[in-house]
mmCIF file of C-alpha atoms in Angstrom:
data_model
loop_
_atom_site.group_PDB
_atom_site.id
_atom_site.type_symbol
_atom_site.label_atom_id
_atom_site.label_comp_id
_atom_site.label_asym_id
_atom_site.label_seq_id
_atom_site.Cartn_x
_atom_site.Cartn_y
_atom_site.Cartn_z
ATOM 1 C CA MET A 1 -123.316 1.373 128.445
ATOM 2 C CA PRO A 2 -124.257 -0.351 131.417
ATOM 3 C CA VAL A 3 -123.244 -4.306 131.298
ATOM 4 C CA PRO A 4 -126.674 -6.304 131.157
ATOM 5 C CA PRO A 5 -127.505 -8.508 134.361
ATOM 6 C CA LEU A 6 -125.664 -12.294 133.831
ATOM 7 C CA VAL A 7 -128.844 -13.837 133.386
ATOM 8 C CA PRO A 8 -128.093 -16.697 130.976
ATOM 9 C CA PRO A 9 -130.950 -19.002 130.076
ATOM 10 C CA PRO A 10 -131.118 -22.582 132.415
ATOM 11 C CA ASP A 11 -129.576 -24.910 130.366
ATOM 12 C CA VAL A 12 -126.489 -23.012 129.521
ATOM 13 C CA ALA A 13 -126.222 -21.871 133.087
ATOM 14 C CA SER A 14 -126.147 -25.247 133.984
ATOM 15 C CA SER A 15 -123.911 -26.784 131.310
ATOM 16 C CA ALA A 16 -121.347 -23.725 132.820
ATOM 17 C CA ALA A 17 -121.378 -25.016 136.246
ATOM 18 C CA ASP A 18 -121.302 -28.477 135.749
ATOM 19 C CA GLY A 19 -118.071 -27.116 133.891
ATOM 20 C CA ALA A 20 -117.364 -25.253 137.163
ATOM 21 C CA GLN A 21 -117.239 -28.207 139.376
ATOM 22 C CA ARG A 22 -115.367 -30.275 137.085
ATOM 23 C CA ARG A 23 -112.600 -28.036 137.196
ATOM 24 C CA LYS A 24 -112.225 -27.089 140.936
ATOM 25 C CA SER A 25 -112.716 -31.059 141.258
ATOM 26 C CA ASP A 26 -109.801 -31.677 139.299
ATOM 27 C CA HIS A 27 -107.998 -28.823 140.965
ATOM 28 C CA ILE A 28 -108.171 -30.671 144.376
ATOM 29 C CA GLU A 29 -106.795 -33.864 143.041
ATOM 30 C CA VAL A 30 -103.916 -31.662 141.216
ATOM 31 C CA VAL A 31 -103.415 -29.654 143.844
ATOM 32 C CA ARG A 32 -103.456 -32.998 146.500
ATOM 33 C CA ALA A 33 -101.042 -34.587 144.111
ATOM 34 C CA GLY A 34 -98.895 -32.221 143.937
ATOM 35 C CA HIS A 35 -99.284 -30.754 140.311
ATOM 36 C CA ALA A 36 -99.192 -26.799 141.093
ATOM 37 C CA VAL A 37 -96.477 -25.941 143.867
ATOM 38 C CA SER A 38 -94.713 -22.908 142.999
ATOM 39 C CA ALA A 39 -90.871 -22.944 141.374
ATOM 40 C CA CYS A 40 -90.674 -19.470 142.873
ATOM 41 C CA ASP A 41 -89.573 -19.783 146.955
ATOM 42 C CA PRO A 42 -91.488 -17.097 149.108
ATOM 43 C CA GLY A 43 -88.799 -15.667 150.281
ATOM 44 C CA PHE A 44 -89.867 -16.748 153.940
ATOM 45 C CA ASP A 45 -85.856 -17.936 154.784
ATOM 46 C CA ALA A 46 -84.341 -14.499 153.396
ATOM 47 C CA VAL A 47 -85.842 -13.048 156.539
ATOM 48 C CA HIS A 48 -84.092 -13.751 159.811
ATOM 49 C CA LEU A 49 -85.500 -12.901 163.133
ATOM 50 C CA VAL A 50 -82.595 -11.848 165.894
ATOM 51 C CA HIS A 51 -82.794 -14.360 169.094
ATOM 52 C CA CYS A 52 -83.047 -13.266 172.026
ATOM 53 C CA ALA A 53 -81.053 -14.833 175.131
ATOM 54 C CA LEU A 54 -82.297 -13.182 177.552
ATOM 55 C CA PRO A 55 -86.716 -13.208 177.460
ATOM 56 C CA GLU A 56 -87.408 -11.307 180.339
ATOM 57 C CA LEU A 57 -90.554 -13.204 179.921
ATOM 58 C CA ALA A 58 -92.803 -15.804 180.430
ATOM 59 C CA LEU A 59 -93.920 -18.260 177.808
ATOM 60 C CA ASP A 60 -97.594 -18.116 178.892
ATOM 61 C CA GLU A 61 -97.282 -14.723 179.314
ATOM 62 C CA VAL A 62 -97.208 -14.897 175.164
ATOM 63 C CA ASP A 63 -100.625 -12.891 173.513
ATOM 64 C CA LEU A 64 -101.468 -13.740 170.067
ATOM 65 C CA SER A 65 -104.943 -12.232 169.934
ATOM 66 C CA THR A 66 -105.240 -8.990 167.403
ATOM 67 C CA ARG A 67 -108.407 -7.863 165.402
ATOM 68 C CA LEU A 68 -109.267 -7.466 161.761
ATOM 69 C CA LEU A 69 -111.519 -4.885 160.376
ATOM 70 C CA GLY A 70 -113.610 -4.889 164.122
ATOM 71 C CA LYS A 71 -113.155 -8.538 164.870
ATOM 72 C CA PRO A 72 -111.189 -10.032 167.538
ATOM 73 C CA LEU A 73 -109.225 -13.362 166.612
ATOM 74 C CA ALA A 74 -107.756 -14.989 169.086
ATOM 75 C CA ALA A 75 -104.348 -15.011 166.789
ATOM 76 C CA PRO A 76 -103.598 -14.207 163.725
ATOM 77 C CA LEU A 77 -104.738 -16.802 161.144
ATOM 78 C CA LEU A 78 -106.337 -17.204 158.783
ATOM 79 C CA ILE A 79 -107.632 -20.696 156.644
ATOM 80 C CA SER A 80 -107.422 -19.388 153.467
ATOM 81 C CA ALA A 81 -109.661 -20.145 150.273
ATOM 82 C CA MET A 82 -110.151 -23.229 149.179
ATOM 83 C CA THR A 83 -112.736 -24.609 147.709
ATOM 84 C CA GLY A 84 -116.790 -23.430 146.603
ATOM 85 C CA GLY A 85 -117.288 -26.098 143.477
ATOM 86 C CA PRO A 86 -117.230 -29.700 143.811
ATOM 87 C CA ALA A 87 -120.174 -32.027 146.501
ATOM 88 C CA ARG A 88 -117.205 -32.595 148.941
ATOM 89 C CA ALA A 89 -117.026 -28.845 149.292
ATOM 90 C CA GLU A 90 -119.909 -29.135 152.135
ATOM 91 C CA ARG A 91 -117.341 -31.171 154.085
ATOM 92 C CA ILE A 92 -114.520 -29.990 153.459
ATOM 93 C CA ASN A 93 -115.653 -26.479 154.809
ATOM 94 C CA ILE A 94 -117.996 -27.632 158.088
ATOM 95 C CA HIS A 95 -114.268 -28.787 158.916
ATOM 96 C CA LEU A 96 -112.892 -25.713 158.194
ATOM 97 C CA ALA A 97 -115.758 -23.335 159.860
ATOM 98 C CA GLU A 98 -115.983 -25.741 162.635
ATOM 99 C CA ALA A 99 -112.053 -25.278 163.492
ATOM 100 C CA ALA A 100 -112.125 -21.851 162.591
ATOM 101 C CA GLN A 101 -114.711 -21.069 165.349
ATOM 102 C CA GLU A 102 -112.836 -23.632 167.835
ATOM 103 C CA LEU A 103 -109.589 -22.066 167.631
ATOM 104 C CA GLY A 104 -110.590 -18.025 167.241
ATOM 105 C CA ILE A 105 -109.356 -17.074 163.724
ATOM 106 C CA ALA A 106 -110.481 -16.141 160.899
ATOM 107 C CA PHE A 107 -112.049 -18.419 157.738
ATOM 108 C CA ALA A 108 -112.167 -17.175 153.819
ATOM 109 C CA ILE A 109 -115.070 -19.451 151.513
ATOM 110 C CA GLY A 110 -114.111 -20.479 148.101
ATOM 111 C CA SER A 111 -115.321 -19.336 145.365
ATOM 112 C CA GLN A 112 -119.318 -18.652 145.181
ATOM 113 C CA ARG A 113 -119.679 -17.626 141.716
ATOM 114 C CA ILE A 114 -121.021 -21.982 140.862
ATOM 115 C CA ALA A 115 -123.241 -21.468 144.160
ATOM 116 C CA LEU A 116 -125.332 -18.056 142.512
ATOM 117 C CA GLU A 117 -125.469 -19.312 139.335
ATOM 118 C CA ARG A 118 -127.108 -22.575 140.136
ATOM 119 C CA GLY A 119 -129.448 -21.299 142.739
ATOM 120 C CA GLY A 120 -127.868 -23.695 145.746
ATOM 121 C CA ALA A 121 -125.617 -22.897 148.419
ATOM 122 C CA ALA A 122 -122.691 -25.623 147.255
ATOM 123 C CA GLY A 123 -121.271 -26.880 150.338
ATOM 124 C CA LEU A 124 -121.494 -22.893 150.940
ATOM 125 C CA GLY A 125 -124.613 -22.380 152.937
ATOM 126 C CA ALA A 126 -125.665 -20.945 156.098
ATOM 127 C CA GLU A 127 -124.743 -23.525 157.626
ATOM 128 C CA LEU A 128 -121.134 -22.689 157.778
ATOM 129 C CA ARG A 129 -122.689 -19.602 160.981
ATOM 130 C CA ARG A 130 -123.719 -21.875 161.870
ATOM 131 C CA ARG A 131 -120.900 -23.668 163.356
ATOM 132 C CA ALA A 132 -118.915 -20.643 163.588
ATOM 133 C CA PRO A 133 -121.324 -17.705 164.779
ATOM 134 C CA ASP A 134 -118.135 -15.991 166.270
ATOM 135 C CA VAL A 135 -115.899 -16.520 163.591
ATOM 136 C CA LEU A 136 -114.411 -13.862 160.708
ATOM 137 C CA LEU A 137 -116.350 -14.848 158.223
ATOM 138 C CA PHE A 138 -115.070 -14.298 154.427
ATOM 139 C CA ALA A 139 -117.681 -14.573 151.312
ATOM 140 C CA ASN A 140 -115.628 -14.800 148.579
ATOM 141 C CA LEU A 141 -115.935 -13.941 144.325
ATOM 142 C CA GLY A 142 -114.242 -13.103 141.651
ATOM 143 C CA ALA A 143 -112.790 -10.584 140.010
ATOM 144 C CA ALA A 144 -113.902 -10.582 136.383
ATOM 145 C CA GLN A 145 -117.155 -11.348 137.033
ATOM 146 C CA PHE A 146 -117.995 -8.007 137.486
ATOM 147 C CA VAL A 147 -117.336 -7.065 134.486
ATOM 148 C CA ARG A 148 -119.705 -9.784 132.509
ATOM 149 C CA GLY A 149 -122.553 -9.072 133.957
ATOM 150 C CA TYR A 150 -122.383 -9.054 138.288
ATOM 151 C CA GLY A 151 -122.703 -6.084 140.132
ATOM 152 C CA PRO A 152 -123.670 -4.950 143.758
ATOM 153 C CA GLU A 153 -126.570 -7.326 144.113
ATOM 154 C CA GLU A 154 -124.117 -10.497 143.356
ATOM 155 C CA ALA A 155 -122.284 -9.632 146.089
ATOM 156 C CA ARG A 156 -124.769 -8.812 148.357
ATOM 157 C CA ARG A 157 -126.167 -12.371 148.075
ATOM 158 C CA ALA A 158 -123.346 -13.664 148.530
ATOM 159 C CA VAL A 159 -122.340 -12.206 151.793
ATOM 160 C CA GLU A 160 -126.131 -12.749 152.597
ATOM 161 C CA MET A 161 -125.428 -16.836 151.591
ATOM 162 C CA VAL A 162 -122.813 -17.422 154.217
ATOM 163 C CA GLY A 163 -123.481 -14.425 156.528
ATOM 164 C CA ALA A 164 -120.256 -13.585 156.270
ATOM 165 C CA ASP A 165 -118.496 -10.264 157.668
ATOM 166 C CA ALA A 166 -116.931 -8.693 154.434
ATOM 167 C CA LEU A 167 -116.831 -10.114 151.273
ATOM 168 C CA VAL A 168 -112.842 -11.469 149.354
ATOM 169 C CA ILE A 169 -112.473 -10.394 145.187
ATOM 170 C CA HIS A 170 -110.117 -12.977 144.035
ATOM 171 C CA LEU A 171 -107.441 -11.496 141.053
ATOM 172 C CA ASN A 172 -106.692 -14.725 138.813
ATOM 173 C CA PRO A 173 -105.768 -12.886 135.127
ATOM 174 C CA LEU A 174 -102.791 -15.793 134.857
ATOM 175 C CA GLN A 175 -105.261 -18.357 135.846
ATOM 176 C CA GLU A 176 -107.786 -17.323 133.653
ATOM 177 C CA ALA A 177 -105.607 -17.044 130.781
ATOM 178 C CA MET A 178 -104.482 -20.737 131.031
ATOM 179 C CA GLN A 179 -108.231 -21.970 131.251
ATOM 180 C CA PRO A 180 -109.730 -22.397 127.601
ATOM 181 C CA GLU A 181 -112.811 -21.198 129.317
ATOM 182 C CA GLY A 182 -111.193 -18.779 131.412
ATOM 183 C CA ASP A 183 -112.721 -14.904 131.732
ATOM 184 C CA ARG A 184 -109.480 -12.977 129.265
ATOM 185 C CA ASP A 185 -110.805 -9.551 129.105
ATOM 186 C CA TRP A 186 -109.945 -7.794 132.282
ATOM 187 C CA ARG A 187 -110.942 -4.367 131.206
ATOM 188 C CA GLY A 188 -112.564 -2.353 133.706
ATOM 189 C CA VAL A 189 -112.126 -3.877 136.945
ATOM 190 C CA LEU A 190 -110.584 -1.677 138.779
ATOM 191 C CA ASP A 191 -113.389 0.777 138.167
ATOM 192 C CA ALA A 192 -115.899 -1.812 138.997
ATOM 193 C CA LEU A 193 -114.364 -2.771 142.542
ATOM 194 C CA GLY A 194 -114.683 0.825 143.002
ATOM 195 C CA VAL A 195 -118.395 0.690 142.626
ATOM 196 C CA LEU A 196 -118.765 -2.453 144.802
ATOM 197 C CA ALA A 197 -116.525 -1.238 147.148
ATOM 198 C CA ALA A 198 -118.960 1.564 147.872
ATOM 199 C CA ALA A 199 -121.903 -0.154 147.325
ATOM 200 C CA LEU A 200 -122.073 -2.862 149.959
ATOM 201 C CA ALA A 201 -122.377 -1.847 153.331
ATOM 202 C CA VAL A 202 -119.589 -4.569 154.152
ATOM 203 C CA PRO A 203 -115.966 -4.498 154.223
ATOM 204 C CA VAL A 204 -114.537 -5.617 150.510
ATOM 205 C CA VAL A 205 -111.223 -7.251 150.481
ATOM 206 C CA VAL A 206 -108.605 -8.060 147.461
ATOM 207 C CA LYS A 207 -106.220 -10.770 146.966
ATOM 208 C CA GLU A 208 -104.369 -12.561 144.931
ATOM 209 C CA VAL A 209 -104.146 -16.753 144.636
ATOM 210 C CA GLY A 210 -100.666 -17.322 144.468
ATOM 211 C CA PHE A 211 -98.790 -14.626 141.808
ATOM 212 C CA GLY A 212 -98.893 -11.352 144.826
ATOM 213 C CA LEU A 213 -99.872 -7.887 145.043
ATOM 214 C CA SER A 214 -97.259 -5.641 143.549
ATOM 215 C CA PRO A 215 -97.170 -1.713 145.497
ATOM 216 C CA ALA A 216 -99.085 -0.155 142.508
ATOM 217 C CA VAL A 217 -101.921 -3.036 142.419
ATOM 218 C CA ALA A 218 -102.578 -2.176 145.856
ATOM 219 C CA ARG A 219 -102.090 1.861 145.315
ATOM 220 C CA ALA A 220 -104.752 1.538 143.181
ATOM 221 C CA LEU A 221 -107.383 -0.464 145.216
ATOM 222 C CA VAL A 222 -107.015 1.266 148.430
ATOM 223 C CA ALA A 223 -108.053 4.844 146.010
ATOM 224 C CA ARG A 224 -110.993 2.487 145.314
ATOM 225 C CA GLY A 225 -112.181 1.663 148.595
ATOM 226 C CA ILE A 226 -111.101 -2.063 148.983
ATOM 227 C CA ALA A 227 -110.597 -2.348 152.698
ATOM 228 C CA ALA A 228 -108.184 -4.789 153.177
ATOM 229 C CA LEU A 229 -105.661 -6.628 150.712
ATOM 230 C CA ASP A 230 -103.814 -10.140 150.953
ATOM 231 C CA VAL A 231 -101.024 -10.176 148.637
ATOM 232 C CA ALA A 232 -101.340 -13.774 148.112
ATOM 233 C CA GLY A 233 -97.605 -14.062 146.456
ATOM 234 C CA ALA A 234 -96.160 -16.491 144.306
ATOM 235 C CA GLY A 235 -94.074 -19.496 146.492
ATOM 236 C CA GLY A 236 -96.960 -21.777 147.177
ATOM 237 C CA THR A 237 -99.837 -22.935 144.950
ATOM 238 C CA ASN A 238 -99.527 -22.374 141.392
ATOM 239 C CA TRP A 239 -102.473 -22.022 139.509
ATOM 240 C CA ALA A 240 -100.907 -21.319 135.586
ATOM 241 C CA LEU A 241 -99.173 -24.881 136.391
ATOM 242 C CA ALA A 242 -102.688 -26.207 137.937
ATOM 243 C CA GLU A 243 -104.420 -25.164 134.984
ATOM 244 C CA GLY A 244 -101.832 -26.293 132.799
ATOM 245 C CA ALA A 245 -102.364 -29.516 134.560
ATOM 246 C CA ARG A 246 -105.656 -30.446 133.762
ATOM 247 C CA GLY A 247 -104.717 -29.364 129.996
ATOM 248 C CA GLU A 248 -102.752 -31.477 126.941
ATOM 249 C CA GLY A 249 -100.146 -30.602 124.940
ATOM 250 C CA ARG A 250 -99.598 -26.358 124.172
ATOM 251 C CA THR A 251 -101.627 -25.387 127.106
ATOM 252 C CA ARG A 252 -99.993 -27.383 129.357
ATOM 253 C CA ALA A 253 -96.471 -26.093 127.192
ATOM 254 C CA VAL A 254 -98.031 -22.973 127.579
ATOM 255 C CA ALA A 255 -98.061 -22.680 131.720
ATOM 256 C CA ALA A 256 -95.092 -24.649 132.137
ATOM 257 C CA ALA A 257 -92.832 -21.089 131.836
ATOM 258 C CA PHE A 258 -94.570 -19.608 134.652
ATOM 259 C CA ALA A 259 -93.808 -21.859 136.817
ATOM 260 C CA ASP A 260 -91.508 -19.798 138.932
ATOM 261 C CA TRP A 261 -93.746 -16.590 138.932
ATOM 262 C CA GLY A 262 -94.855 -14.013 140.658
ATOM 263 C CA VAL A 263 -94.229 -11.397 143.217
ATOM 264 C CA PRO A 264 -92.161 -14.000 146.216
ATOM 265 C CA THR A 265 -94.684 -13.481 149.468
ATOM 266 C CA ALA A 266 -92.581 -11.940 152.017
ATOM 267 C CA ILE A 267 -90.742 -9.591 149.353
ATOM 268 C CA ALA A 268 -95.347 -8.244 148.371
ATOM 269 C CA VAL A 269 -96.365 -8.048 151.850
ATOM 270 C CA ARG A 270 -92.520 -5.602 152.794
ATOM 271 C CA LEU A 271 -93.561 -3.925 149.455
ATOM 272 C CA VAL A 272 -97.542 -3.229 150.189
ATOM 273 C CA ARG A 273 -96.964 -2.763 153.512
ATOM 274 C CA ALA A 274 -94.671 0.521 152.192
ATOM 275 C CA ALA A 275 -97.250 1.551 149.637
ATOM 276 C CA CYS A 276 -101.158 1.298 151.693
ATOM 277 C CA PRO A 277 -99.121 2.435 155.538
ATOM 278 C CA THR A 278 -102.586 2.058 156.810
ATOM 279 C CA VAL A 279 -104.970 -1.161 155.141
ATOM 280 C CA PRO A 280 -104.905 -4.320 156.525
ATOM 281 C CA VAL A 281 -102.782 -6.227 154.851
ATOM 282 C CA ILE A 282 -102.600 -10.285 154.815
ATOM 283 C CA ALA A 283 -99.417 -12.573 153.880
ATOM 284 C CA SER A 284 -100.782 -16.209 151.889
ATOM 285 C CA GLY A 285 -98.725 -18.041 149.737
ATOM 286 C CA GLY A 286 -96.338 -20.266 150.689
ATOM 287 C CA VAL A 287 -96.410 -20.452 154.223
ATOM 288 C CA ARG A 288 -95.212 -23.807 155.955
ATOM 289 C CA HIS A 289 -95.531 -23.167 159.552
ATOM 290 C CA GLY A 290 -95.561 -20.248 163.042
ATOM 291 C CA VAL A 291 -91.711 -19.448 161.955
ATOM 292 C CA ASP A 292 -92.745 -17.708 158.635
ATOM 293 C CA VAL A 293 -96.391 -16.424 160.419
ATOM 294 C CA ALA A 294 -94.090 -14.041 162.657
ATOM 295 C CA LYS A 295 -91.636 -13.402 159.618
ATOM 296 C CA ALA A 296 -94.412 -11.800 157.521
ATOM 297 C CA ILE A 297 -96.242 -10.058 160.674
ATOM 298 C CA ARG A 298 -92.795 -8.338 160.993
ATOM 299 C CA LEU A 299 -93.038 -7.609 157.628
ATOM 300 C CA GLY A 300 -95.773 -5.129 158.070
ATOM 301 C CA ALA A 301 -98.526 -8.464 157.442
ATOM 302 C CA ASP A 302 -101.859 -7.693 160.036
ATOM 303 C CA LEU A 303 -102.732 -12.000 159.524
ATOM 304 C CA ALA A 304 -100.563 -15.065 157.652
ATOM 305 C CA GLY A 305 -103.063 -17.212 155.684
ATOM 306 C CA GLN A 306 -103.176 -21.082 154.758
ATOM 307 C CA ALA A 307 -104.702 -22.978 152.357
ATOM 308 C CA ALA A 308 -103.074 -25.825 150.126
ATOM 309 C CA ALA A 309 -101.235 -26.752 153.534
ATOM 310 C CA VAL A 310 -104.892 -27.393 155.679
ATOM 311 C CA LEU A 311 -106.052 -29.206 152.393
ATOM 312 C CA PRO A 312 -105.148 -32.961 153.509
ATOM 313 C CA ALA A 313 -106.359 -32.398 156.908
ATOM 314 C CA ALA A 314 -110.113 -30.095 155.791
ATOM 315 C CA MET A 315 -110.127 -33.486 153.863
ATOM 316 C CA GLU A 316 -110.050 -35.852 157.181
ATOM 317 C CA SER A 317 -112.169 -33.951 159.941
ATOM 318 C CA THR A 318 -112.285 -31.252 162.082
ATOM 319 C CA ALA A 319 -110.456 -31.867 164.554
ATOM 320 C CA ALA A 320 -107.891 -32.345 161.929
ATOM 321 C CA VAL A 321 -107.396 -28.974 161.217
ATOM 322 C CA VAL A 322 -107.726 -27.779 164.836
ATOM 323 C CA GLU A 323 -104.000 -29.919 165.243
ATOM 324 C CA HIS A 324 -102.743 -28.079 162.774
ATOM 325 C CA PHE A 325 -103.512 -24.294 163.064
ATOM 326 C CA THR A 326 -102.756 -25.205 166.876
ATOM 327 C CA ILE A 327 -99.195 -26.028 165.818
ATOM 328 C CA LEU A 328 -98.976 -23.588 163.655
ATOM 329 C CA ARG A 329 -100.269 -20.943 166.200
ATOM 330 C CA ASP A 330 -97.745 -23.118 168.813
ATOM 331 C CA GLN A 331 -95.374 -21.819 167.052
ATOM 332 C CA LEU A 332 -95.438 -18.790 166.457
ATOM 333 C CA LYS A 333 -96.131 -18.717 169.993
ATOM 334 C CA VAL A 334 -92.925 -20.407 170.473
ATOM 335 C CA ALA A 335 -91.117 -17.319 168.088
ATOM 336 C CA CYS A 336 -92.291 -14.009 169.714
ATOM 337 C CA PHE A 337 -90.833 -15.609 173.260
ATOM 338 C CA ALA A 338 -87.441 -16.241 171.226
ATOM 339 C CA THR A 339 -87.449 -12.674 170.634
ATOM 340 C CA GLY A 340 -88.515 -11.446 173.576
ATOM 341 C CA ALA A 341 -91.962 -9.738 171.896
ATOM 342 C CA ARG A 342 -95.317 -10.357 173.820
ATOM 343 C CA ASP A 343 -97.180 -9.700 171.478
ATOM 344 C CA LEU A 344 -97.983 -8.780 168.421
ATOM 345 C CA GLU A 345 -96.985 -5.431 167.953
ATOM 346 C CA ALA A 346 -93.497 -6.384 170.309
ATOM 347 C CA LEU A 347 -93.179 -8.483 167.597
ATOM 348 C CA ARG A 348 -92.878 -5.475 164.728
ATOM 349 C CA ARG A 349 -90.091 -4.051 166.331
ATOM 350 C CA VAL A 350 -87.948 -7.251 167.101
ATOM 351 C CA PRO A 351 -85.126 -6.597 164.997
ATOM 352 C CA LEU A 352 -83.780 -8.500 161.447
ATOM 353 C CA LEU A 353 -80.411 -9.632 161.375
ATOM 354 C CA ASP A 354 -79.536 -7.635 158.833
ATOM 355 C CA GLU A 355 -80.739 -4.571 160.529
ATOM 356 C CA ALA A 356 -79.350 -5.770 163.876
#
């Protein structure tokens, strides 16, 4: 029997949106305070690129440009989804959009659920596309909503709201399990995503939120038409801990057991690339600097993303975000130079120390 459209009564929708808005604001404060850092090592320190003492190229010759989903990028970097809820999201997202435009990198906005259900932009409107006309821009919705009344029409609205090039669907079952108000019934989500991928005019990208994609899940998603995968592995923000920090007593105690839960990002990239050799892979989760980006690309990623690491800059100014990612880009460029890699394809062939 088909699921009826999600059209809650106005008072219910408003109350739910208010609660979600408060939750999103709490998330920012929890992350800023450092209460949601994963106890899991993302795995990059165990990966060692072989240094080349005779690179036979000039640093200025290193080319970081690439393409993803048909769009050119000046560097393989993604501003990962952060926030779509609080009122200050408008200022944060404008800073991020302007920086992405200046740097020529990709930008994924936060969840648009509140904006869809409240009928406003909530900081996620057409203004973002006006400020970032050339950016590879990702819209964003949660997977669980697609078995709770959402369908292709809501997805189209999310895409049109910001003029996005693709739609990111985030998988967060563990986070939802920690929320008293969370979506805890995930039956039918995989098939619903297959229906969505077939119906939507833009590519559908699926990401975890910090616990990693397994090869089996990655293969199942690709088999249903998902165009790209963000492994979003363990090692960065832990959303079970974030929800625990918002709660009390039992909630905190339950969440604490998952402090080191998940597939480390470096391992997830390697496993998902092996399982899905032809699909674009994004590495996020505990990416600290440009050397981690270089390692992620060597392991099989096409892009690397950051979210929490850039949040302080995003709250400050566009210039601060530009400076943050310029440093990241320059670190990546030097890593390529120091391995003798003229471009990203050459970086993918650099030997690893344990394989040399």
